[in-house]
Short mmCIF file of N, CA and C in Angstrom, two decimals:
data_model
loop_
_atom_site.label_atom_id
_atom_site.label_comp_id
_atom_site.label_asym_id
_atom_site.label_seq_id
_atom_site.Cartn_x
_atom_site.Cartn_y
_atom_site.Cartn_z
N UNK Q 1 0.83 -1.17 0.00
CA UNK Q 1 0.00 0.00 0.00
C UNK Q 1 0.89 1.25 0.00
N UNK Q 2 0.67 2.01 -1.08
CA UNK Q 2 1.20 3.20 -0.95
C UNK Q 2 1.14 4.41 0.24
N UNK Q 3 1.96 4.89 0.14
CA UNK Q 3 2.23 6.27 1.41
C UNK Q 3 1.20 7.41 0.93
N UNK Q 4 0.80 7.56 1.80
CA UNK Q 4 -0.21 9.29 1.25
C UNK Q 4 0.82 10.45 0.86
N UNK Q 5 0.51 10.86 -0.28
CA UNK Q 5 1.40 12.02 -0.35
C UNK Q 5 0.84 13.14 0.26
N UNK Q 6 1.76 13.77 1.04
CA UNK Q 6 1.43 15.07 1.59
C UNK Q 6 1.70 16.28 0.75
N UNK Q 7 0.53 17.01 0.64
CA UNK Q 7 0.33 18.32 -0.25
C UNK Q 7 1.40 19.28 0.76
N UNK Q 8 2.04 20.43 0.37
CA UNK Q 8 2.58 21.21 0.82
C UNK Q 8 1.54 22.41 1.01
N UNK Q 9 1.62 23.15 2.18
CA UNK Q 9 0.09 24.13 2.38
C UNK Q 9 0.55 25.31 1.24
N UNK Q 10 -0.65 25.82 0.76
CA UNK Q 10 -0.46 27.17 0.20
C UNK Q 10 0.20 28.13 1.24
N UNK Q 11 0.18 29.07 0.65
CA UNK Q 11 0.68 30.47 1.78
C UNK Q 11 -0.42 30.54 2.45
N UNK Q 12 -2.22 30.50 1.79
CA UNK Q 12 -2.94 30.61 2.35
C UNK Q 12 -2.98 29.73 3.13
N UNK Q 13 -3.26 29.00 3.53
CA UNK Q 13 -3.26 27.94 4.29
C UNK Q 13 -2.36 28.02 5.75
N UNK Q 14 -1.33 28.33 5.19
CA UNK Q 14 0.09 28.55 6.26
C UNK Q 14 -0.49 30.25 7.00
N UNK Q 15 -1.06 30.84 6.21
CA UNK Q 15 -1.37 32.57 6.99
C UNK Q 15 -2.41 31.74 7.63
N UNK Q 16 -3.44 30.91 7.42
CA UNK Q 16 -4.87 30.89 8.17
C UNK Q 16 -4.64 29.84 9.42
N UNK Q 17 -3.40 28.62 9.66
CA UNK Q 17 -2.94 28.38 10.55
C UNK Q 17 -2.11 29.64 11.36
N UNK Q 18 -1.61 30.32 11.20
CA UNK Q 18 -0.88 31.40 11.79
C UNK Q 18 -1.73 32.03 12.61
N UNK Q 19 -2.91 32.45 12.25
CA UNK Q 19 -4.08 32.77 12.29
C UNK Q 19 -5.17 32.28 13.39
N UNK Q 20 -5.29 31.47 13.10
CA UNK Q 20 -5.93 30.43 14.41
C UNK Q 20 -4.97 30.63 15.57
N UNK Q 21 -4.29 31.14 16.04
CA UNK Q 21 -3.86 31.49 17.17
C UNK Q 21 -3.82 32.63 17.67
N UNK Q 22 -4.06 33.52 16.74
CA UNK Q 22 -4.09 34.94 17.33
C UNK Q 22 -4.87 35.24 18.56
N UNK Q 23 -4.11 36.30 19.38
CA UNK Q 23 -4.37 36.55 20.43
C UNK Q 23 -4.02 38.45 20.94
N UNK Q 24 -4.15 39.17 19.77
CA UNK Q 24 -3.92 40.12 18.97
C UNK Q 24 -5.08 41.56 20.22
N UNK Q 25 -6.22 40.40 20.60
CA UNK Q 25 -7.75 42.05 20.54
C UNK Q 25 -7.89 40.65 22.27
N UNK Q 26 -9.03 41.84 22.94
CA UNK Q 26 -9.56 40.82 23.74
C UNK Q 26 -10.83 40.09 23.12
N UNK Q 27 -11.16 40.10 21.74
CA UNK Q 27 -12.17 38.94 21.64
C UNK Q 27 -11.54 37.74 21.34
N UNK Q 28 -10.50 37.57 21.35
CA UNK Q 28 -9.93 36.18 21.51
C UNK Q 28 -10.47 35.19 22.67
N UNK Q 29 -10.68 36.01 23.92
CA UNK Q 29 -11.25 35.63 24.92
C UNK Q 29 -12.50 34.57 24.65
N UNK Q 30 -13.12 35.31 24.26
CA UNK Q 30 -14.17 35.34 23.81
C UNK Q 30 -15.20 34.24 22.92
N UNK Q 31 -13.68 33.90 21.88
CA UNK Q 31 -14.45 33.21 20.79
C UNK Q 31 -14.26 31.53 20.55
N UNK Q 32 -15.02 31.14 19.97
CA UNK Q 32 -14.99 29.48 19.87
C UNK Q 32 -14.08 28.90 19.03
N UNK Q 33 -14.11 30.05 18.22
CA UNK Q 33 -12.48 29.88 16.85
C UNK Q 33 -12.88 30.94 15.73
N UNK Q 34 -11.33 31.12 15.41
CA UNK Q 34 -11.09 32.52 14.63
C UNK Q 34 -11.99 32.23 13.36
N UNK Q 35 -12.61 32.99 12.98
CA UNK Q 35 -13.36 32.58 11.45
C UNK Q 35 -12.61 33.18 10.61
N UNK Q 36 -11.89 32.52 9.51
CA UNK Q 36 -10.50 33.42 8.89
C UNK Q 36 -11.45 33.77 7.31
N UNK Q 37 -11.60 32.72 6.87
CA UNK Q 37 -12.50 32.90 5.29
C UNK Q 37 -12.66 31.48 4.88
N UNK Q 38 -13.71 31.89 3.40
CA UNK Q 38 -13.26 30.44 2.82
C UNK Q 38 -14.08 30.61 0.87
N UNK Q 39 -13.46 30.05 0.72
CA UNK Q 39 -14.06 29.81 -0.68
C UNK Q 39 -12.95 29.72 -1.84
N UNK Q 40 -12.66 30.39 -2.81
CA UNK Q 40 -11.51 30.18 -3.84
C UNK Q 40 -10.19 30.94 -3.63
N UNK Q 41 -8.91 30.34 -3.15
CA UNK Q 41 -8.31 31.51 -2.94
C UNK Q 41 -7.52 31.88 -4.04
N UNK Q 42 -7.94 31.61 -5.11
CA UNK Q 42 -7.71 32.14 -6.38
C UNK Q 42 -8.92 33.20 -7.18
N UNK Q 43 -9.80 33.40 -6.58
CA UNK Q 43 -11.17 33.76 -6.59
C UNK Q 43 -10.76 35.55 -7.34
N UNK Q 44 -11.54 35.87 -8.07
CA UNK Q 44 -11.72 37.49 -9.03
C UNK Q 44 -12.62 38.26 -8.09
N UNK Q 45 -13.68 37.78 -7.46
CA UNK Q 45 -14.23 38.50 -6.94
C UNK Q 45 -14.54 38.19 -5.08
N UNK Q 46 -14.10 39.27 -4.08
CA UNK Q 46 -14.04 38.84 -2.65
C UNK Q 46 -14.99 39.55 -2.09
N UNK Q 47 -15.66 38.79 -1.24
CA UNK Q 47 -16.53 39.77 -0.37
C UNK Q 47 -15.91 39.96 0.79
N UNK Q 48 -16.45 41.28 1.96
CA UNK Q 48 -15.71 41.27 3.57
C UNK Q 48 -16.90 41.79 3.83
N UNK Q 49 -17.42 40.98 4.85
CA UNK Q 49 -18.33 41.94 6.00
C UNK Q 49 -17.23 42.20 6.88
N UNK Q 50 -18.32 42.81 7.88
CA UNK Q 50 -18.00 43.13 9.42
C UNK Q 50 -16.89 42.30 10.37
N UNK Q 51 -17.94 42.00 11.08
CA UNK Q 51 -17.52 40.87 12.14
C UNK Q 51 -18.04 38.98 12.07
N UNK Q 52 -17.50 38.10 12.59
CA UNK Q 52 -18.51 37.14 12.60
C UNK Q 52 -19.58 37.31 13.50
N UNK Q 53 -20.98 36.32 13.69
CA UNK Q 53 -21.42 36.35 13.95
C UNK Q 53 -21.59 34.87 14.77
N UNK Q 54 -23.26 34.72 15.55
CA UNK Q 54 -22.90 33.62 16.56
C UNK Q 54 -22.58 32.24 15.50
N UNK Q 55 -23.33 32.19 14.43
CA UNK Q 55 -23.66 30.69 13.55
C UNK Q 55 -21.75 30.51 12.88
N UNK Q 56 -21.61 31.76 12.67
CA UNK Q 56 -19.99 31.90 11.96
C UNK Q 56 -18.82 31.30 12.86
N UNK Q 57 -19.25 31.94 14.57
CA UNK Q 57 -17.85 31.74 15.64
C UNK Q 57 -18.42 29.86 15.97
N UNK Q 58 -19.55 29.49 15.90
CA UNK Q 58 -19.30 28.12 16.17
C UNK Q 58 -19.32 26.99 14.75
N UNK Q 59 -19.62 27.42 13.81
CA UNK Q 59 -18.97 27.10 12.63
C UNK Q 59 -17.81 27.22 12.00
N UNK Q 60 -16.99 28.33 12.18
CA UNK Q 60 -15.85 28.28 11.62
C UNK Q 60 -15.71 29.04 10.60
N UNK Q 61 -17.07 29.59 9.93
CA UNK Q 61 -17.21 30.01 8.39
C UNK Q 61 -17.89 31.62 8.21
N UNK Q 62 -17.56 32.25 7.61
CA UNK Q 62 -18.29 33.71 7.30
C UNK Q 62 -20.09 33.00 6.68
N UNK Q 63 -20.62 33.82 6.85
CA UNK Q 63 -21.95 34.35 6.06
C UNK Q 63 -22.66 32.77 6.29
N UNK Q 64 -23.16 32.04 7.50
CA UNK Q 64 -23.76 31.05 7.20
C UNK Q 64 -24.61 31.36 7.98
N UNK Q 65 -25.11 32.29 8.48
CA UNK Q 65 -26.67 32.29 9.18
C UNK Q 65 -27.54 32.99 8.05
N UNK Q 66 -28.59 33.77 8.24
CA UNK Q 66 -29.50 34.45 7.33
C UNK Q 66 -28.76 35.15 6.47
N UNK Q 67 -27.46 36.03 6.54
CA UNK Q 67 -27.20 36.69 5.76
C UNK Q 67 -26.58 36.08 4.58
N UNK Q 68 -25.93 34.66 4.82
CA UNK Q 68 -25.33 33.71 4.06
C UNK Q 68 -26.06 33.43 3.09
N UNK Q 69 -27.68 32.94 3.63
CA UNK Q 69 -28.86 32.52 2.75
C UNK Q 69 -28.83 33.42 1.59
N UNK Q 70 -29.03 34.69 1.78
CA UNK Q 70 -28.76 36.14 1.30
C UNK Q 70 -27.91 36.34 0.55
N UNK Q 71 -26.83 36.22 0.62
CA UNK Q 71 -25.53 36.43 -0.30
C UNK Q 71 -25.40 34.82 -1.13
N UNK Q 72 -25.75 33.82 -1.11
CA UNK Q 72 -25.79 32.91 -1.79
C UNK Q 72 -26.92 33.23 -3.14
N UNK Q 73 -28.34 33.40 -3.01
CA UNK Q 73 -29.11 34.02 -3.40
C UNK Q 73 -29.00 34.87 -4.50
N UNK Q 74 -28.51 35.72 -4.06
CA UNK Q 74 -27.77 36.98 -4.83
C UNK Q 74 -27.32 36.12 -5.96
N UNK Q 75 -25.89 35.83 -5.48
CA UNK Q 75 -24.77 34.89 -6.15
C UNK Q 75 -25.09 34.09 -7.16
N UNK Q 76 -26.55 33.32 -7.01
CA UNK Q 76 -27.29 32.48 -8.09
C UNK Q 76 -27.52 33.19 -9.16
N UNK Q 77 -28.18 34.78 -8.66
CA UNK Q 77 -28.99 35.74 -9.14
C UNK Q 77 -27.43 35.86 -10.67
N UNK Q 78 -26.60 35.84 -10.42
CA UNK Q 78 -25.55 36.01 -11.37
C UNK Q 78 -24.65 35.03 -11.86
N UNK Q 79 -25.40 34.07 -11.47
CA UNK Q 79 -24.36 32.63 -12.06
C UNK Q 79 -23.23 31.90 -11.05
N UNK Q 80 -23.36 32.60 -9.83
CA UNK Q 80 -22.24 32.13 -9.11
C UNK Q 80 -22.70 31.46 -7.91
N UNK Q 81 -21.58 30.45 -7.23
CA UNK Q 81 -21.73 29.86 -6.16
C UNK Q 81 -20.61 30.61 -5.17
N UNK Q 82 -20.71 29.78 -3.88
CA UNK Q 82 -19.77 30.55 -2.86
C UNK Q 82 -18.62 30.10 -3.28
N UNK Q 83 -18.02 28.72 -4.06
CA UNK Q 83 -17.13 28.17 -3.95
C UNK Q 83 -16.49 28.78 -5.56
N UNK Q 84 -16.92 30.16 -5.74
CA UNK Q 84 -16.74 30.75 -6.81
C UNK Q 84 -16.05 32.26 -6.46
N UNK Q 85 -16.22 32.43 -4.92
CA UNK Q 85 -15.80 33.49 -4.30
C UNK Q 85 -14.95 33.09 -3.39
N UNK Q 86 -14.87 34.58 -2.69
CA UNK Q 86 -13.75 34.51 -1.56
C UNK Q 86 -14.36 35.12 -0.59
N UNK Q 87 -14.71 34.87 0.60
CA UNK Q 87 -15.37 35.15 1.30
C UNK Q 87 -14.81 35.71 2.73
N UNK Q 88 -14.63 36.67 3.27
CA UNK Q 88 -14.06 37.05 4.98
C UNK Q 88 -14.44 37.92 5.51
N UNK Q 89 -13.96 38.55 6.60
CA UNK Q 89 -14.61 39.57 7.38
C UNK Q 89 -13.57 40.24 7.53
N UNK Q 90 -13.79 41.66 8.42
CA UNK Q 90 -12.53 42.16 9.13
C UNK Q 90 -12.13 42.00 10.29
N UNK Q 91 -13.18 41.49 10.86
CA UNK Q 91 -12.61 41.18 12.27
C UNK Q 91 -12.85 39.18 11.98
N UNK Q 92 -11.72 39.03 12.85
CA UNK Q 92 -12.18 36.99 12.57
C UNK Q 92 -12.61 36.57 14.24
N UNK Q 93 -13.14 37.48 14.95
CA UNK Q 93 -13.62 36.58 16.01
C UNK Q 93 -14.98 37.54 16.11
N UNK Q 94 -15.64 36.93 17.02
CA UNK Q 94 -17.35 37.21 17.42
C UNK Q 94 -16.94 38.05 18.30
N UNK Q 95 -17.75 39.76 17.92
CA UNK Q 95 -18.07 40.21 19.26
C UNK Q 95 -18.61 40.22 19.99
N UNK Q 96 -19.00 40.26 21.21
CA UNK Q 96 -19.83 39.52 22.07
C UNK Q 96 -21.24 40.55 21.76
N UNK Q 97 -22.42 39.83 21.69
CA UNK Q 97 -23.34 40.31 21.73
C UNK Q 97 -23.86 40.32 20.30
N UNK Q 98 -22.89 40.06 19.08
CA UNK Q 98 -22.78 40.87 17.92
C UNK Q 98 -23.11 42.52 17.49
N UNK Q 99 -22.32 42.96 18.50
CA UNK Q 99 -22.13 44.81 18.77
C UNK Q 99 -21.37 45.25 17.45
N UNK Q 100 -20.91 46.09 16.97
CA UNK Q 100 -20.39 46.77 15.84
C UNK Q 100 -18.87 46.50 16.66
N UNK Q 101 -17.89 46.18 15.56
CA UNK Q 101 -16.55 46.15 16.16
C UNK Q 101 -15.87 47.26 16.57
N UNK Q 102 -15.21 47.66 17.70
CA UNK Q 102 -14.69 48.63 18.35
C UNK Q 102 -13.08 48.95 17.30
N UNK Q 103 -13.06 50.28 17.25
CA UNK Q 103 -11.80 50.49 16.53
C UNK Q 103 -10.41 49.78 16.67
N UNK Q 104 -10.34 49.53 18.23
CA UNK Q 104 -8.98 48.50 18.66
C UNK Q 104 -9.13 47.39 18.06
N UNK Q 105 -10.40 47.24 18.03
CA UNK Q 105 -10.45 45.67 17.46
C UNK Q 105 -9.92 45.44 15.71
N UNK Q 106 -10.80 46.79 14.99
CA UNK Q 106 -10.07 46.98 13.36
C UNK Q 106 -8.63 46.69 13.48
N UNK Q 107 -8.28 47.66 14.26
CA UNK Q 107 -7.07 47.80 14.17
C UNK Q 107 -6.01 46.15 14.16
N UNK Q 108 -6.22 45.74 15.26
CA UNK Q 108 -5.90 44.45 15.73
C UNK Q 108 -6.07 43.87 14.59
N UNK Q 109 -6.88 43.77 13.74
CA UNK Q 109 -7.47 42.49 13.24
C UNK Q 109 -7.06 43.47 11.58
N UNK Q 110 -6.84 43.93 11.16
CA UNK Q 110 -6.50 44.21 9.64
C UNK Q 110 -5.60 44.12 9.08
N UNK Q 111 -4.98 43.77 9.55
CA UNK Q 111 -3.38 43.20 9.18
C UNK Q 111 -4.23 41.83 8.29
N UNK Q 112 -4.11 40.59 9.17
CA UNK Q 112 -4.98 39.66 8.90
C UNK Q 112 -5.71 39.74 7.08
N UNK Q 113 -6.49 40.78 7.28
CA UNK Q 113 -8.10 40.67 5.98
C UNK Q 113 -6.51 41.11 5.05
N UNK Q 114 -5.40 42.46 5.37
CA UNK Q 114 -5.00 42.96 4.11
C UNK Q 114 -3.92 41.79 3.93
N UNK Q 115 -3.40 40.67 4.61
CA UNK Q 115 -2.30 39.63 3.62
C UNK Q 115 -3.49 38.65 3.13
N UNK Q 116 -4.65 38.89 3.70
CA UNK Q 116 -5.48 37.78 2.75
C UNK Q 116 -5.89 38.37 1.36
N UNK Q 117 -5.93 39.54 1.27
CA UNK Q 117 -6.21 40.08 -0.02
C UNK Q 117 -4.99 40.29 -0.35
N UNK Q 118 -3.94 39.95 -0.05
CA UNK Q 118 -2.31 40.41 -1.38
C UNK Q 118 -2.63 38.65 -1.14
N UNK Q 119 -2.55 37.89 -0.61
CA UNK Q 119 -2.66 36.23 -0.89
C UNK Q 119 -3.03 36.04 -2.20
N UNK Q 120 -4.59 36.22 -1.97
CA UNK Q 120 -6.05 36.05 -2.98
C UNK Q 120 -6.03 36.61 -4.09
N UNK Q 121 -5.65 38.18 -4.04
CA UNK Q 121 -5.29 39.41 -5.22
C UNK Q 121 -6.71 39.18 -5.88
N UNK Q 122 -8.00 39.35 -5.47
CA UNK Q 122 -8.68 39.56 -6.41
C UNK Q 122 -8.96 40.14 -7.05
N UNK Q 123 -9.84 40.77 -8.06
CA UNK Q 123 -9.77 41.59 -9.17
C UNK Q 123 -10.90 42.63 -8.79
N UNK Q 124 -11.68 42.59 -8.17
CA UNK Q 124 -13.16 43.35 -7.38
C UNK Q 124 -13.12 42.33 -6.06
N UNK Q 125 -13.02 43.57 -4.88
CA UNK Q 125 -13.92 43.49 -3.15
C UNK Q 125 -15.12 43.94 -3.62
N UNK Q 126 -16.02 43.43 -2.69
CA UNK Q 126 -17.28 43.98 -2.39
C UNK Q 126 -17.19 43.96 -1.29
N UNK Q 127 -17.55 44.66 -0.66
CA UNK Q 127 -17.71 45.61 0.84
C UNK Q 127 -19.05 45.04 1.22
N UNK Q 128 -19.10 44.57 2.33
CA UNK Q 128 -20.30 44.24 3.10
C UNK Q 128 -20.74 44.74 4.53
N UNK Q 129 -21.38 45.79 4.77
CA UNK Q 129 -21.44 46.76 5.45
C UNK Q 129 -20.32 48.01 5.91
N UNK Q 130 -20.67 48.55 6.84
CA UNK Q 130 -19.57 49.99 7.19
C UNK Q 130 -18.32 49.81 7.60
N UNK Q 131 -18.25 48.76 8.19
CA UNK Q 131 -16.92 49.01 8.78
C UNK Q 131 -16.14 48.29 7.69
N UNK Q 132 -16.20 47.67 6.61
CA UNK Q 132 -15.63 47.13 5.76
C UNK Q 132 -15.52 47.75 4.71
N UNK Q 133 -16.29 48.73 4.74
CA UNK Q 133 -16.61 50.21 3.14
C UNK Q 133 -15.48 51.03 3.91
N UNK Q 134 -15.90 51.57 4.87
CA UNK Q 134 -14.42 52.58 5.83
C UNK Q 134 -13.14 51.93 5.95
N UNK Q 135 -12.78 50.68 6.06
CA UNK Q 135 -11.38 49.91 6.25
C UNK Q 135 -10.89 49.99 4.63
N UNK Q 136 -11.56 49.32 3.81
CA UNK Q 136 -10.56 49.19 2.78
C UNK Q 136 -11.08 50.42 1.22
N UNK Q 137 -11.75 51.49 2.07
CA UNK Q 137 -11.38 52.86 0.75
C UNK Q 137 -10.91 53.48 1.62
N UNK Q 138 -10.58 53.14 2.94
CA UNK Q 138 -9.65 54.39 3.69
C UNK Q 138 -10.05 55.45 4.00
N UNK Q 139 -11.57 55.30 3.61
CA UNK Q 139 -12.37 57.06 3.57
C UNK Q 139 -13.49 56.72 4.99
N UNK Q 140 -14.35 57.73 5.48
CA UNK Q 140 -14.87 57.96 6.64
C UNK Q 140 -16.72 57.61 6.08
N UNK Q 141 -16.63 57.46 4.53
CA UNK Q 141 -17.61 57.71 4.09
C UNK Q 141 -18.30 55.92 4.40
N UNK Q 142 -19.62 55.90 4.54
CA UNK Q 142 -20.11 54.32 4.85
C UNK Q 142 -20.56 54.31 3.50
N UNK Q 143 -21.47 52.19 4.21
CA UNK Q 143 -22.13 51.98 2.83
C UNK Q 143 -23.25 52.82 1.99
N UNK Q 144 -24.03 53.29 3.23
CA UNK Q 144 -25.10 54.15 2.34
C UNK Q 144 -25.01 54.98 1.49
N UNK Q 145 -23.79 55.64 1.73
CA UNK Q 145 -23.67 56.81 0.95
C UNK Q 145 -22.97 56.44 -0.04
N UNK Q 146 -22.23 55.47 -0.55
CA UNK Q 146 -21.19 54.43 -1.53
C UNK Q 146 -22.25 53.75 -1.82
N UNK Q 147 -23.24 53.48 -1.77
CA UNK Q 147 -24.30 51.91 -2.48
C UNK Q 147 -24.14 52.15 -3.79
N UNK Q 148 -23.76 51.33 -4.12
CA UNK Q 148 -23.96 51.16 -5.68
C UNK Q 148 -23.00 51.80 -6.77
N UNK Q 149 -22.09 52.69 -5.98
CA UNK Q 149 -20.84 53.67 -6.68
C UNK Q 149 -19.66 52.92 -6.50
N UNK Q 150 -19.20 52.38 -7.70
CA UNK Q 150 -18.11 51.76 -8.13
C UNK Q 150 -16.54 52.59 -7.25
N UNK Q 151 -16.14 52.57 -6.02
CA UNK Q 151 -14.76 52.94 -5.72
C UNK Q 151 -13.37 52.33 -5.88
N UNK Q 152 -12.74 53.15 -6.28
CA UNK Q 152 -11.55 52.53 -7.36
C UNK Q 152 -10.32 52.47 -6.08
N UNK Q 153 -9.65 51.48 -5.58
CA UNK Q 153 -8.96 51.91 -4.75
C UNK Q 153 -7.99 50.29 -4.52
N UNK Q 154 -6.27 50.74 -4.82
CA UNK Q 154 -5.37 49.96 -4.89
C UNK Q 154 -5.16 49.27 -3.58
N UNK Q 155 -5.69 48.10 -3.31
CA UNK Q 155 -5.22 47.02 -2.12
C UNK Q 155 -3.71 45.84 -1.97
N UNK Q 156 -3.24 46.23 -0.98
CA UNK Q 156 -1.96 45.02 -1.27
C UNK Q 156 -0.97 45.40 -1.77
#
């Protein structure tokens, strides 16, 4: 019987073990496990919400409670599946309560989302709520006022 060959990890792979240990913010405390991303990490187009949420910190995965339903949906709506994207947040642990993430916490935690996007290099983010429209155009401006306006802005 042959030996299993062992795959060598991507970089991704090797950043998202790195990752699973962080201890960076106090929601480390906090959480059941880091939710890092998941879907193609060769992927053209990435989404980032917020924060995880409760179904995300005991799953492991972005967008699998209602909003997941939601963004899958969509995704059909244009020919695509999740395993067609790239999927993460900016913060990778649950804030307690699911409160809006506190600035220490961005801070802490963006390092993280920006080597996953020079990893991934996709070709279009989509921004999934405010604190993810304000982190990566660098501007103060949220989603409402950006819905639907194409912002051009060099990541990585």
């Amino acid at each position: 019987m042959a030996a299993a060959i062992e795959h060598p990890l991507t970089e991704l792979e090797a950043f998202e073990r790195q990752v699973a240990g962080c201890t960076k913010c106090r929601l480390a405390q906090g959480r059941t496990q880091v939710v890092f991303g998941i879907g193609d990490p060769a992927a053209d187009l990435m989404f980032v919400g917020e924060a995880p949420g409760f179904h995300e910190d005991k799953q492991g995965y972005p967008f699998v409670g209602q909003a997941g339903k939601l963004l899958e949906k969509l995704l059909a709506g244009i020919g695509l599946e999740r395993s067609n994207v790239y999927i993460a947040n900016v913060l990778k642990c649950r804030p307690p309560g699911n409160r809006d993430p506190a600035p220490d916490e961005i801070q802490a935690c963006e390092g993280h989302l920006f080597r996953q996007i020079e990893l991934i290099r996709p070709r279009v983010v989509a921004t999934l709520g405010n604190f993810a429209t304000k982190l990566l155009s660098g501007k103060p401006t949220g989603i409402t006022r950006v819905h639907g306006v194409e912002q051009e802005v060099t990541l990585g």
